[in-house]
Amino acid sequence: MRAGGMSGGAAPVEPQQRRDEDVGHRIPAGRAALSGLVATAAALGVVELLAGALGGVQSLVISVGDAAIDSVPGWLERAAIAALGTHDKPVLLTVVVLVCALLGAGLGLLARRRFAIAATGFVLFAGLGVAAALADPRGSALGTVLVGLLGAAVGVVLLHRLLAEARVPEPGAGGQQEGVASETDRRRFLLVAAGVTALAVAGGVGGWLLTGRERLGELRAAIRLPVPFRQAGPVSPGADLEIPGLTPLFVPNKEFYRIDTALRVPIVDPTTWHLEIRGRVDNPFTLTYGELMAMPQIEADITLSCVSNEVGGDLVGNARWQGVPLRPLLERAGLQDGATQLLGRSVDGFTAGFPTITALDLEEAMVAVAMNGEPLPAEHGFPARLVVPGLYGYVSATKWLSAIELTDWDVDGYWIPRGWAKEGPIKTSSRIDVPAPGSRVAAGRRPIAGVAWAPTRGIEGVEVRVDDGLWQQAELAERLDVDCWRQWYLPWDATPGRHVIAARATDGLGEVQTDERTPVAPDGASGYPVIEVVVEG
Ligand SMILES: Nc1nc2c(c(=O)[nH]1)N[C@H]1C(S)=C(S)[C@@H](COP(=O)(O)O)O[C@H]1N2
Ligand SMILES: [Mo]
């Protein structure tokens, strides 16, 4: 704060040497901070609106969040996912916006005395967002820089304007009541601030609405899926036990777990999308969506699991996938020596790699275009993703696929340097769904039921143990496919009291699910599920 004596001071100052705002006015800290905050909101609103309206420019807010996700150490990212689960994204976005608000308020305070420095701060601030957005392979560099500059300009101009509105008479400056704003003046300032904020929010919301989700919905609805040349088998009634509370054989798309690093679901326009097959191949080629859809397709029931799925967790699901098998694509490309890894690349820069031999061995490994009879939902990788039986998603299931790159084994996919194993075969697993873990149930005869999966190996048996009893063989639902999970159940005479129920699966190789508990990192949780229920008498 300036010394109060200066403006009413003895030394006369030439008018032309005095800045307008120095004459008998001061800006209260609260108003300055609010001005900075509102100017920041306006800058962000303009940026987000333009990013939504212009195809080639990514949202700067989202980009900063994405950059944060990509640059935090692996253990922190894992801890965040563990603590927040699927709420990690809204929480991160809120943090980014709050940090922006704080920075803006700080710049507002600074601008009272050092406007030029605050303005520079605004430009640097925008520069950070631009830098983050430039790291995204989807954005146009020029567009991103221009939008960032425009945002900074809007912020600086508005900050200047708002600070002018924010002034109140200095003590001793005469005229109005000393040092306090008149009521009309106060109202005017708040009105201007509220008006600009409303416009900023409208801009931000408009930007989100303009990202093409609507249009994508229409495009997806118009897609006609080709009839696969190899269809998955019919689902006999015995394959889905339909026990209340038991996870259905096919998890509906809307309920299918979603795991990815994308802060906002990538909206990919299939009319401009391409899939490149490149790297260590003799004949690299590119497919349009139309060309991909015109290729012979297969259908397969495959259970997909996340390596972060805890024992008993729900980051696992089963779907009927349809798509183009990988093997003919690789044969057409002509594999070169040393093409030992198949690296999927996503439009958003994510990568996942697995042994090429797996794609050649497994007929069901595919570029999937459909899930449970409809084109892939945006959340699950539209227009195309990889699905490989038996491998955790982090090494195989690249969504929003843009390239299949053949590399040697030294290239690492996204999660490998972040503390996860290079190879990610899905461990033989089971889960108890019924009775719900931790629930209270009535005494009497009732089923214990769940699912078990060991994609590529299949499930041969599930055993259940109640309290200190013997392991008992559960009934298995009919097998659809080795890649697909299997439901199981055991009738149980539930007696009053607290009970501990455990389950363990045996896969097609005769391997029994281990009782040895390991955490999810680095290569997936092991150990069989154990739940507790209270039976009421
Ligand atoms: N582009 C992209 N693809 C991705 C991921 C990602 O972060 N980005 N995550 C992978 C992981 S870790 C898993 S478990 C599966 C989850 O697929 P789903 O969201 O369709 O269930 O997607 C995989 N594909
Ligand atoms: Mo995952």
Coordinates of C-alpha atoms and ligand atoms in Angstrom, one line a residue:
M1 CA 0.0 0.0 0.0
R2 CA 1.3 3.5 -0.8
A3 CA 2.0 5.8 2.1
G4 CA -1.2 7.7 2.8
G5 CA 0.6 11.1 2.9
M6 CA 1.7 11.0 -0.7
S7 CA -1.4 12.0 -2.4
G8 CA -2.4 14.7 0.0
G9 CA 1.3 15.5 0.4
A10 CA 3.2 18.7 0.4
A11 CA 5.4 18.1 -2.7
P12 CA 3.3 19.2 -5.7
V13 CA 3.4 16.7 -8.5
E14 CA 2.9 17.7 -12.1
P15 CA -0.4 16.3 -13.4
Q16 CA 1.2 14.8 -16.5
Q17 CA 3.6 12.8 -14.3
R18 CA 0.9 11.3 -12.3
R19 CA -1.0 8.3 -13.4
D20 CA -4.7 8.7 -13.3
E21 CA -5.2 6.1 -10.6
D22 CA -2.7 7.8 -8.3
V23 CA -4.9 10.8 -7.9
G24 CA -6.8 10.5 -4.7
H25 CA -7.8 6.9 -5.2
R26 CA -6.9 3.5 -3.9
I27 CA -8.0 0.0 -4.7
P28 CA -9.0 -2.1 -1.8
A29 CA -7.3 -5.5 -1.7
G30 CA -10.6 -7.4 -2.0
R31 CA -11.6 -5.6 -5.1
A32 CA -8.2 -6.0 -6.7
A33 CA -8.2 -9.7 -6.0
L34 CA -11.8 -10.0 -7.4
S35 CA -10.8 -8.0 -10.5
G36 CA -7.9 -10.4 -11.1
L37 CA -10.2 -13.4 -10.6
V38 CA -12.9 -12.1 -12.9
A39 CA -10.4 -11.1 -15.6
T40 CA -8.9 -14.6 -15.4
A41 CA -12.4 -16.2 -15.6
A42 CA -13.1 -14.1 -18.7
A43 CA -9.7 -15.1 -20.3
L44 CA -10.5 -18.7 -19.6
G45 CA -14.0 -18.3 -20.9
V46 CA -12.8 -16.8 -24.2
V47 CA -10.1 -19.5 -24.6
E48 CA -12.5 -22.4 -23.9
L49 CA -15.2 -21.0 -26.2
L50 CA -12.6 -20.7 -29.0
A51 CA -11.2 -24.1 -28.3
G52 CA -14.6 -25.6 -28.5
A53 CA -15.5 -23.7 -31.7
L54 CA -12.2 -24.3 -33.5
G55 CA -11.6 -27.9 -34.4
G56 CA -7.8 -27.9 -34.1
V57 CA -7.4 -26.2 -30.7
Q58 CA -7.5 -28.2 -27.5
S59 CA -9.0 -26.7 -24.3
L60 CA -6.1 -25.1 -22.4
V61 CA -7.6 -26.1 -19.0
I62 CA -8.0 -29.7 -20.0
S63 CA -4.5 -29.6 -21.5
V64 CA -3.0 -28.4 -18.2
G65 CA -4.8 -31.1 -16.4
D66 CA -3.6 -33.7 -18.9
A67 CA -0.1 -32.5 -18.6
A68 CA -0.4 -32.7 -14.9
I69 CA -1.5 -36.3 -15.2
D70 CA 1.3 -37.2 -17.6
S71 CA 4.0 -35.5 -15.5
V72 CA 3.3 -36.5 -12.0
P73 CA 5.3 -39.5 -10.7
G74 CA 3.7 -42.9 -11.3
W75 CA 3.2 -43.6 -7.6
L76 CA 1.3 -40.4 -7.1
E77 CA -0.9 -41.1 -10.1
R78 CA -1.6 -44.6 -8.7
A79 CA -2.3 -43.2 -5.3
A80 CA -4.7 -40.6 -6.8
I81 CA -6.6 -43.4 -8.7
A82 CA -6.6 -45.5 -5.6
A83 CA -7.9 -42.7 -3.4
L84 CA -10.3 -41.1 -5.8
G85 CA -11.2 -43.9 -8.2
T86 CA -13.2 -42.6 -11.2
H87 CA -13.6 -39.2 -9.4
D88 CA -9.9 -38.5 -10.1
K89 CA -10.8 -36.5 -13.2
P90 CA -13.4 -34.1 -11.8
V91 CA -11.2 -33.6 -8.8
L92 CA -8.2 -32.8 -10.9
L93 CA -10.2 -30.3 -13.1
T94 CA -11.5 -28.6 -10.0
V95 CA -7.9 -28.2 -8.7
V96 CA -6.7 -26.8 -12.0
V97 CA -9.6 -24.2 -12.0
L98 CA -8.9 -23.3 -8.3
V99 CA -5.2 -22.8 -9.0
C100 CA -6.2 -20.6 -11.9
A101 CA -8.5 -18.6 -9.7
L102 CA -5.8 -18.2 -7.0
L103 CA -3.2 -17.1 -9.6
G104 CA -5.7 -14.6 -11.1
A105 CA -6.5 -13.1 -7.7
G106 CA -2.8 -12.8 -7.0
L107 CA -2.2 -11.1 -10.3
G108 CA -5.1 -8.7 -9.4
L109 CA -3.4 -7.8 -6.2
L110 CA -0.1 -7.3 -7.9
A111 CA -1.7 -5.2 -10.6
R112 CA -2.6 -2.5 -8.2
R113 CA 1.0 -1.3 -8.0
R114 CA 2.8 -3.1 -10.8
F115 CA 0.4 -3.4 -13.6
A116 CA 3.0 -4.2 -16.2
I117 CA 4.3 -7.1 -14.2
A118 CA 0.8 -8.4 -13.6
A119 CA 0.1 -8.2 -17.3
T120 CA 3.3 -10.1 -18.0
G121 CA 2.1 -12.6 -15.5
F122 CA -1.1 -13.0 -17.4
V123 CA 0.9 -13.7 -20.6
L124 CA 3.1 -16.2 -18.9
F125 CA 0.1 -17.8 -17.3
A126 CA -1.5 -18.2 -20.8
G127 CA 1.9 -19.4 -22.1
L128 CA 1.8 -22.3 -19.6
G129 CA -1.6 -23.4 -20.9
V130 CA -0.4 -23.0 -24.5
A131 CA 2.7 -25.1 -23.7
A132 CA 0.5 -27.8 -22.3
A133 CA -1.8 -27.7 -25.3
L134 CA 1.1 -27.9 -27.7
A135 CA 2.2 -31.1 -26.2
D136 CA -1.1 -32.6 -27.3
P137 CA -0.6 -34.2 -30.8
R138 CA -4.1 -33.2 -31.9
G139 CA -3.8 -29.4 -31.7
S140 CA -2.8 -27.0 -34.4
A141 CA 0.2 -25.1 -33.0
L142 CA -0.6 -21.7 -34.6
G143 CA -4.3 -21.9 -33.6
T144 CA -3.3 -22.8 -30.0
V145 CA -0.8 -19.9 -29.7
L146 CA -3.2 -17.4 -31.2
V147 CA -6.0 -18.5 -28.9
G148 CA -3.6 -18.3 -25.9
L149 CA -2.5 -14.8 -26.9
L150 CA -6.1 -13.7 -27.3
G151 CA -7.0 -15.1 -23.9
A152 CA -4.1 -13.2 -22.3
A153 CA -5.1 -10.0 -24.1
V154 CA -8.7 -10.3 -22.9
G155 CA -7.4 -10.9 -19.4
V156 CA -5.1 -7.9 -19.4
V157 CA -7.6 -5.5 -20.9
L158 CA -10.3 -6.6 -18.6
L159 CA -8.0 -6.4 -15.6
H160 CA -7.2 -2.8 -16.5
R161 CA -10.8 -1.9 -16.9
L162 CA -12.0 -3.7 -13.7
L163 CA -9.2 -2.1 -11.7
A164 CA -10.4 1.3 -12.9
E165 CA -13.9 0.4 -11.7
A166 CA -12.5 -0.9 -8.5
R167 CA -11.0 2.4 -7.3
V168 CA -12.4 4.2 -4.2
P169 CA -11.5 7.7 -3.1
E170 CA -8.4 8.0 -1.0
P171 CA -8.7 9.4 2.5
G172 CA -8.3 13.2 2.2
A173 CA -9.1 13.3 -1.5
G174 CA -12.3 15.1 -0.7
G175 CA -15.6 14.6 -2.4
Q176 CA -17.1 11.4 -1.2
Q177 CA -16.8 9.8 2.2
E178 CA -13.2 9.1 2.9
G179 CA -11.7 5.8 1.9
V180 CA -15.0 4.0 1.4
A181 CA -16.9 3.4 -1.7
S182 CA -20.4 4.9 -2.0
E183 CA -23.2 2.4 -2.3
T184 CA -23.9 3.1 -6.0
D185 CA -20.2 2.8 -6.7
R186 CA -20.0 -0.5 -4.9
R187 CA -23.0 -1.9 -6.7
R188 CA -21.6 -0.8 -10.0
F189 CA -18.4 -2.6 -9.4
L190 CA -20.0 -5.8 -8.3
L191 CA -22.4 -5.6 -11.2
V192 CA -19.6 -5.3 -13.7
A193 CA -17.7 -8.1 -12.0
A194 CA -20.8 -10.3 -12.0
G195 CA -21.6 -9.5 -15.6
V196 CA -18.2 -10.4 -16.9
T197 CA -18.2 -13.6 -14.8
A198 CA -21.5 -14.6 -16.3
L199 CA -20.2 -14.1 -19.8
A200 CA -17.1 -16.0 -18.9
V201 CA -19.0 -19.0 -17.6
A202 CA -21.3 -18.9 -20.7
G203 CA -18.2 -18.9 -22.8
G204 CA -16.7 -21.9 -21.0
V205 CA -20.0 -23.8 -21.1
G206 CA -20.4 -22.9 -24.7
G207 CA -17.0 -24.2 -25.5
W208 CA -17.7 -27.6 -23.8
L209 CA -21.0 -27.9 -25.8
L210 CA -19.3 -27.1 -29.0
T211 CA -16.8 -30.0 -28.8
G212 CA -18.8 -32.1 -31.2
R213 CA -20.4 -34.6 -28.9
E214 CA -23.8 -34.0 -30.3
R215 CA -22.6 -34.5 -33.9
L216 CA -20.7 -37.6 -32.9
G217 CA -23.9 -39.0 -31.5
E218 CA -25.6 -38.5 -34.8
L219 CA -22.7 -39.9 -36.7
R220 CA -22.6 -43.0 -34.5
A221 CA -26.3 -43.5 -34.8
A222 CA -26.0 -43.5 -38.6
I223 CA -23.3 -46.2 -38.7
R224 CA -24.4 -49.6 -40.0
L225 CA -22.2 -52.4 -38.6
P226 CA -21.2 -55.0 -41.2
V227 CA -22.1 -58.7 -40.5
P228 CA -19.0 -60.4 -39.1
F229 CA -17.7 -63.4 -41.2
R230 CA -17.1 -65.2 -37.9
Q231 CA -19.8 -64.6 -35.4
A232 CA -19.6 -65.3 -31.7
G233 CA -21.6 -68.4 -30.6
P234 CA -25.2 -68.1 -29.6
V235 CA -25.7 -67.3 -25.9
S236 CA -27.5 -70.3 -24.4
P237 CA -29.8 -69.6 -21.5
G238 CA -27.4 -71.5 -19.2
A239 CA -24.6 -69.0 -19.8
D240 CA -26.3 -66.3 -17.8
L241 CA -27.6 -67.4 -14.4
E242 CA -29.6 -64.2 -13.9
I243 CA -29.3 -64.3 -10.1
P244 CA -30.3 -61.0 -8.6
G245 CA -27.2 -59.0 -7.7
L246 CA -24.9 -61.1 -9.9
T247 CA -23.1 -59.2 -12.6
P248 CA -24.7 -59.9 -16.0
L249 CA -22.7 -62.0 -18.5
F250 CA -22.4 -59.0 -20.8
V251 CA -22.0 -55.7 -19.0
P252 CA -24.0 -53.0 -20.8
N253 CA -21.9 -50.3 -22.4
K254 CA -23.2 -47.6 -20.1
E255 CA -22.1 -49.6 -17.1
F256 CA -18.9 -50.8 -18.4
Y257 CA -15.9 -49.6 -16.3
R258 CA -13.9 -46.8 -17.8
I259 CA -10.2 -46.2 -17.2
D260 CA -8.0 -43.8 -19.1
T261 CA -5.7 -40.8 -18.8
A262 CA -8.0 -38.6 -20.9
L263 CA -9.4 -35.7 -18.8
R264 CA -12.0 -35.2 -21.4
V265 CA -13.2 -38.0 -23.6
P266 CA -11.6 -37.5 -27.0
I267 CA -14.2 -36.8 -29.7
V268 CA -12.9 -38.3 -32.9
D269 CA -14.6 -37.5 -36.2
P270 CA -14.7 -40.8 -38.1
T271 CA -14.9 -38.9 -41.5
T272 CA -11.4 -37.5 -41.0
W273 CA -9.9 -40.2 -38.8
H274 CA -7.2 -42.6 -40.1
L275 CA -5.5 -45.7 -38.8
E276 CA -1.9 -46.0 -39.7
I277 CA 0.0 -49.3 -39.7
R278 CA 3.6 -48.4 -39.6
G279 CA 7.0 -48.9 -38.1
R280 CA 9.1 -52.0 -38.7
V281 CA 7.0 -53.2 -41.6
D282 CA 7.7 -53.5 -45.4
N283 CA 4.4 -51.9 -46.5
P284 CA 3.1 -49.3 -44.2
F285 CA -0.5 -48.3 -45.0
T286 CA -3.3 -46.2 -43.8
L287 CA -7.0 -47.0 -43.5
T288 CA -9.9 -44.7 -43.4
Y289 CA -12.9 -45.5 -41.2
G290 CA -14.8 -46.6 -44.3
E291 CA -12.0 -48.9 -45.4
L292 CA -11.7 -50.4 -42.0
M293 CA -15.4 -51.0 -41.9
A294 CA -15.3 -52.7 -45.3
M295 CA -12.8 -55.3 -44.1
P296 CA -13.8 -58.7 -43.0
Q297 CA -14.8 -58.6 -39.3
I298 CA -15.0 -61.0 -36.4
E299 CA -17.0 -61.1 -33.2
A300 CA -15.7 -62.3 -29.9
D301 CA -16.7 -62.4 -26.3
I302 CA -13.8 -61.0 -24.3
T303 CA -13.4 -60.0 -20.7
L304 CA -11.3 -56.9 -20.3
S305 CA -9.7 -56.1 -17.0
C306 CA -7.7 -53.2 -15.6
V307 CA -4.4 -54.0 -13.9
S308 CA -5.5 -51.6 -11.1
N309 CA -8.4 -53.8 -10.3
E310 CA -8.2 -54.8 -6.6
V311 CA -9.3 -58.3 -5.6
G312 CA -13.1 -58.0 -5.5
G313 CA -13.0 -54.8 -7.5
D314 CA -15.1 -53.7 -10.4
L315 CA -12.5 -52.5 -13.0
V316 CA -13.4 -55.6 -15.1
G317 CA -16.1 -56.2 -17.6
N318 CA -17.2 -58.5 -20.3
A319 CA -18.5 -57.5 -23.7
R320 CA -19.2 -58.9 -27.2
W321 CA -16.6 -57.1 -29.4
Q322 CA -16.6 -56.8 -33.1
G323 CA -13.8 -55.7 -35.3
V324 CA -11.0 -56.4 -37.8
P325 CA -8.6 -59.1 -36.6
L326 CA -5.0 -58.0 -36.2
R327 CA -3.3 -60.9 -37.9
P328 CA -4.4 -60.1 -41.6
L329 CA -3.5 -56.4 -41.0
L330 CA 0.0 -57.4 -39.9
E331 CA 0.4 -59.8 -42.8
R332 CA -0.5 -57.1 -45.2
A333 CA 2.0 -54.7 -43.7
G334 CA 4.7 -57.4 -43.8
L335 CA 6.6 -57.7 -40.5
Q336 CA 10.3 -57.0 -40.5
D337 CA 12.9 -58.6 -38.3
G338 CA 12.8 -57.0 -34.9
A339 CA 9.1 -56.1 -35.1
T340 CA 8.7 -57.7 -31.7
Q341 CA 6.3 -55.3 -30.1
L342 CA 2.9 -54.0 -31.3
L343 CA 2.4 -50.5 -29.9
G344 CA -1.0 -49.0 -30.1
R345 CA -1.1 -45.2 -30.3
S346 CA -4.0 -43.1 -29.4
V347 CA -5.1 -39.8 -30.9
D348 CA -4.3 -38.3 -27.5
G349 CA -0.8 -39.6 -27.3
F350 CA -1.4 -42.6 -25.0
T351 CA 0.5 -45.8 -26.0
A352 CA 0.3 -49.4 -25.0
G353 CA 2.5 -52.2 -26.2
F354 CA 2.5 -56.0 -26.2
P355 CA 4.4 -58.8 -27.9
T356 CA 3.6 -59.0 -31.6
I357 CA 3.5 -62.8 -31.4
T358 CA 0.4 -62.5 -29.2
A359 CA -1.4 -60.7 -32.0
L360 CA -0.4 -63.4 -34.5
D361 CA -1.3 -66.3 -32.2
L362 CA -4.7 -65.1 -31.0
E363 CA -7.3 -65.0 -33.7
E364 CA -9.5 -62.8 -31.5
A365 CA -7.0 -60.0 -31.1
M366 CA -8.6 -57.2 -33.0
V367 CA -9.1 -53.6 -33.9
A368 CA -12.6 -53.3 -32.4
V369 CA -15.2 -51.0 -33.8
A370 CA -18.2 -52.2 -31.9
M371 CA -19.1 -53.2 -28.4
N372 CA -22.2 -55.2 -27.5
G373 CA -23.8 -54.6 -30.9
E374 CA -23.3 -50.9 -31.3
P375 CA -20.4 -48.7 -32.5
L376 CA -17.9 -48.1 -29.7
P377 CA -19.2 -45.4 -27.3
A378 CA -16.9 -42.4 -27.2
E379 CA -15.8 -43.3 -23.7
H380 CA -14.7 -46.7 -24.9
G381 CA -12.6 -45.6 -27.8
F382 CA -14.7 -44.6 -30.8
P383 CA -14.0 -45.0 -33.7
A384 CA -11.6 -47.9 -33.0
R385 CA -9.6 -49.5 -30.3
L386 CA -7.5 -52.6 -29.7
V387 CA -8.9 -55.6 -27.8
V388 CA -6.5 -58.4 -27.0
P389 CA -7.7 -61.4 -25.0
G390 CA -5.7 -62.2 -21.9
L391 CA -3.9 -58.9 -21.5
Y392 CA -4.6 -56.1 -19.0
G393 CA -5.9 -53.0 -20.7
Y394 CA -2.8 -50.9 -19.9
V395 CA -0.6 -52.9 -22.3
S396 CA -3.1 -53.7 -24.9
A397 CA -6.5 -52.0 -25.2
T398 CA -5.6 -48.6 -26.7
K399 CA -8.7 -46.6 -27.2
W400 CA -9.2 -43.8 -29.9
L401 CA -6.6 -45.7 -31.8
S402 CA -4.6 -43.7 -34.4
A403 CA -1.7 -46.0 -35.2
I404 CA -0.5 -49.5 -34.9
E405 CA 3.2 -49.2 -34.7
L406 CA 5.6 -52.2 -34.9
T407 CA 8.7 -51.6 -32.8
D408 CA 11.3 -53.5 -31.0
W409 CA 10.8 -54.4 -27.3
D410 CA 12.8 -51.4 -26.0
V411 CA 10.1 -48.9 -26.8
D412 CA 7.9 -48.5 -23.7
G413 CA 4.1 -47.8 -23.6
Y414 CA 2.6 -45.1 -21.4
W415 CA 2.4 -46.9 -18.1
I416 CA 5.8 -48.8 -18.2
P417 CA 8.0 -46.0 -17.0
R418 CA 5.4 -45.3 -14.4
G419 CA 6.0 -48.4 -12.3
W420 CA 4.0 -51.1 -14.1
A421 CA 5.3 -54.3 -15.5
K422 CA 6.4 -54.5 -19.2
E423 CA 4.1 -57.5 -19.7
G424 CA 0.6 -57.7 -18.4
P425 CA -1.1 -61.1 -18.6
I426 CA -4.4 -61.1 -16.8
K427 CA -4.2 -63.2 -13.6
T428 CA -6.8 -65.9 -12.9
S429 CA -9.4 -64.1 -10.8
S430 CA -12.8 -64.5 -9.2
R431 CA -15.2 -62.1 -7.5
I432 CA -18.1 -62.7 -5.1
D433 CA -21.1 -60.6 -6.0
V434 CA -23.9 -62.3 -4.0
P435 CA -24.4 -61.8 -1.1
A436 CA -23.1 -58.2 -1.5
P437 CA -19.8 -57.9 0.5
G438 CA -20.5 -56.5 3.9
S439 CA -24.3 -56.8 3.6
R440 CA -26.9 -58.1 6.1
V441 CA -29.1 -60.8 4.7
A442 CA -31.9 -63.0 6.0
A443 CA -31.3 -66.5 7.2
G444 CA -32.3 -69.4 4.9
R445 CA -31.3 -70.9 1.7
R446 CA -29.7 -68.4 -0.7
P447 CA -27.1 -68.5 -3.4
I448 CA -23.5 -67.4 -3.1
A449 CA -22.6 -66.3 -6.6
G450 CA -20.0 -64.4 -8.6
V451 CA -17.9 -64.3 -11.7
A452 CA -14.5 -65.8 -12.5
W453 CA -12.1 -65.0 -15.4
A454 CA -8.8 -66.2 -16.9
P455 CA -9.0 -64.9 -20.5
T456 CA -7.2 -67.2 -23.1
R457 CA -7.1 -70.0 -20.5
G458 CA -10.8 -70.2 -19.5
I459 CA -12.3 -71.2 -16.1
E460 CA -12.6 -74.8 -15.2
G461 CA -13.8 -74.6 -11.6
V462 CA -14.7 -72.3 -8.8
E463 CA -14.5 -73.3 -5.1
V464 CA -16.2 -71.6 -2.2
R465 CA -15.4 -71.8 1.5
V466 CA -17.7 -70.6 4.2
D467 CA -16.0 -69.8 7.6
D468 CA -13.6 -72.6 8.4
G469 CA -15.5 -75.2 6.3
L470 CA -14.1 -77.2 3.4
W471 CA -13.7 -75.8 -0.1
Q472 CA -16.9 -76.7 -2.0
Q473 CA -17.2 -76.9 -5.8
A474 CA -19.6 -74.2 -7.1
E475 CA -21.8 -74.7 -10.1
L476 CA -20.5 -73.0 -13.2
A477 CA -22.6 -71.3 -15.9
E478 CA -22.2 -72.7 -19.4
R479 CA -19.0 -71.7 -21.0
L480 CA -19.2 -69.2 -23.9
D481 CA -15.5 -68.9 -24.6
V482 CA -12.2 -69.2 -22.9
D483 CA -11.7 -65.4 -23.2
C484 CA -15.0 -64.7 -21.5
W485 CA -15.7 -64.7 -17.8
R486 CA -18.0 -67.4 -16.3
Q487 CA -20.6 -66.9 -13.7
W488 CA -20.8 -69.4 -10.8
Y489 CA -23.0 -70.1 -7.8
L490 CA -23.3 -72.3 -4.7
P491 CA -26.6 -72.8 -2.8
W492 CA -26.0 -71.9 0.8
D493 CA -28.0 -72.5 4.0
A494 CA -27.3 -69.2 5.7
T495 CA -27.4 -69.5 9.5
P496 CA -27.7 -66.5 11.8
G497 CA -24.4 -64.8 12.6
R498 CA -21.4 -63.3 11.0
H499 CA -19.9 -65.3 8.1
V500 CA -16.7 -65.1 6.1
I501 CA -17.0 -66.4 2.5
A502 CA -14.0 -67.0 0.2
A503 CA -13.8 -68.1 -3.4
R504 CA -11.0 -69.3 -5.7
A505 CA -11.0 -70.2 -9.4
T506 CA -9.2 -72.8 -11.3
D507 CA -8.2 -71.9 -14.9
G508 CA -8.1 -74.1 -18.0
L509 CA -4.5 -75.1 -17.3
G510 CA -5.5 -76.4 -13.9
E511 CA -3.9 -73.6 -12.0
V512 CA -5.7 -72.6 -8.8
Q513 CA -6.0 -68.9 -8.0
T514 CA -3.3 -68.2 -5.5
D515 CA -4.0 -67.3 -1.9
E516 CA -0.9 -65.0 -1.9
R517 CA -2.0 -61.4 -1.7
T518 CA -0.1 -58.9 -3.8
P519 CA -1.0 -55.2 -4.5
V520 CA -2.1 -54.1 -8.0
A521 CA 1.3 -52.7 -8.8
P522 CA 3.3 -53.7 -10.7
D523 CA 1.5 -56.5 -12.5
G524 CA -2.0 -56.9 -11.1
A525 CA -3.5 -57.9 -7.7
S526 CA -3.5 -61.6 -6.7
G527 CA -5.1 -63.4 -3.9
Y528 CA -8.7 -64.8 -3.7
P529 CA -11.7 -62.7 -2.6
V530 CA -12.9 -62.9 1.0
I531 CA -16.1 -61.2 2.0
E532 CA -18.0 -60.9 5.3
V533 CA -21.8 -60.9 5.7
V534 CA -24.1 -60.8 8.6
V535 CA -27.0 -63.2 8.5
E536 CA -30.0 -62.1 10.6
G537 CA -32.0 -64.6 12.5
Ligands
LIG1 N1 -6.2 -44.0 -25.3 C1 -6.2 -44.7 -24.2 N2 -6.5 -46.0 -24.2 C2 -6.5 -46.7 -23.1 C3 -6.2 -46.1 -21.9 C4 -5.9 -44.8 -21.8 O1 -5.6 -44.2 -20.8 N3 -5.9 -44.1 -23.0 N4 -6.3 -46.9 -20.7 C5 -6.1 -48.4 -20.9 C6 -6.5 -49.1 -19.7 S1 -5.4 -48.9 -18.4 C7 -7.6 -49.9 -19.6 S2 -7.8 -50.9 -18.2 C8 -8.6 -50.0 -20.7 C9 -10.0 -49.7 -20.2 O2 -10.9 -49.7 -21.2 P1 -12.4 -49.2 -21.0 O3 -12.3 -47.8 -20.4 O4 -13.1 -49.3 -22.3 O5 -13.0 -50.2 -20.0 O6 -8.3 -49.0 -21.7 C10 -6.9 -48.9 -22.0 N5 -6.9 -48.0 -23.2
MO2 MO -6.1 -50.3 -16.8

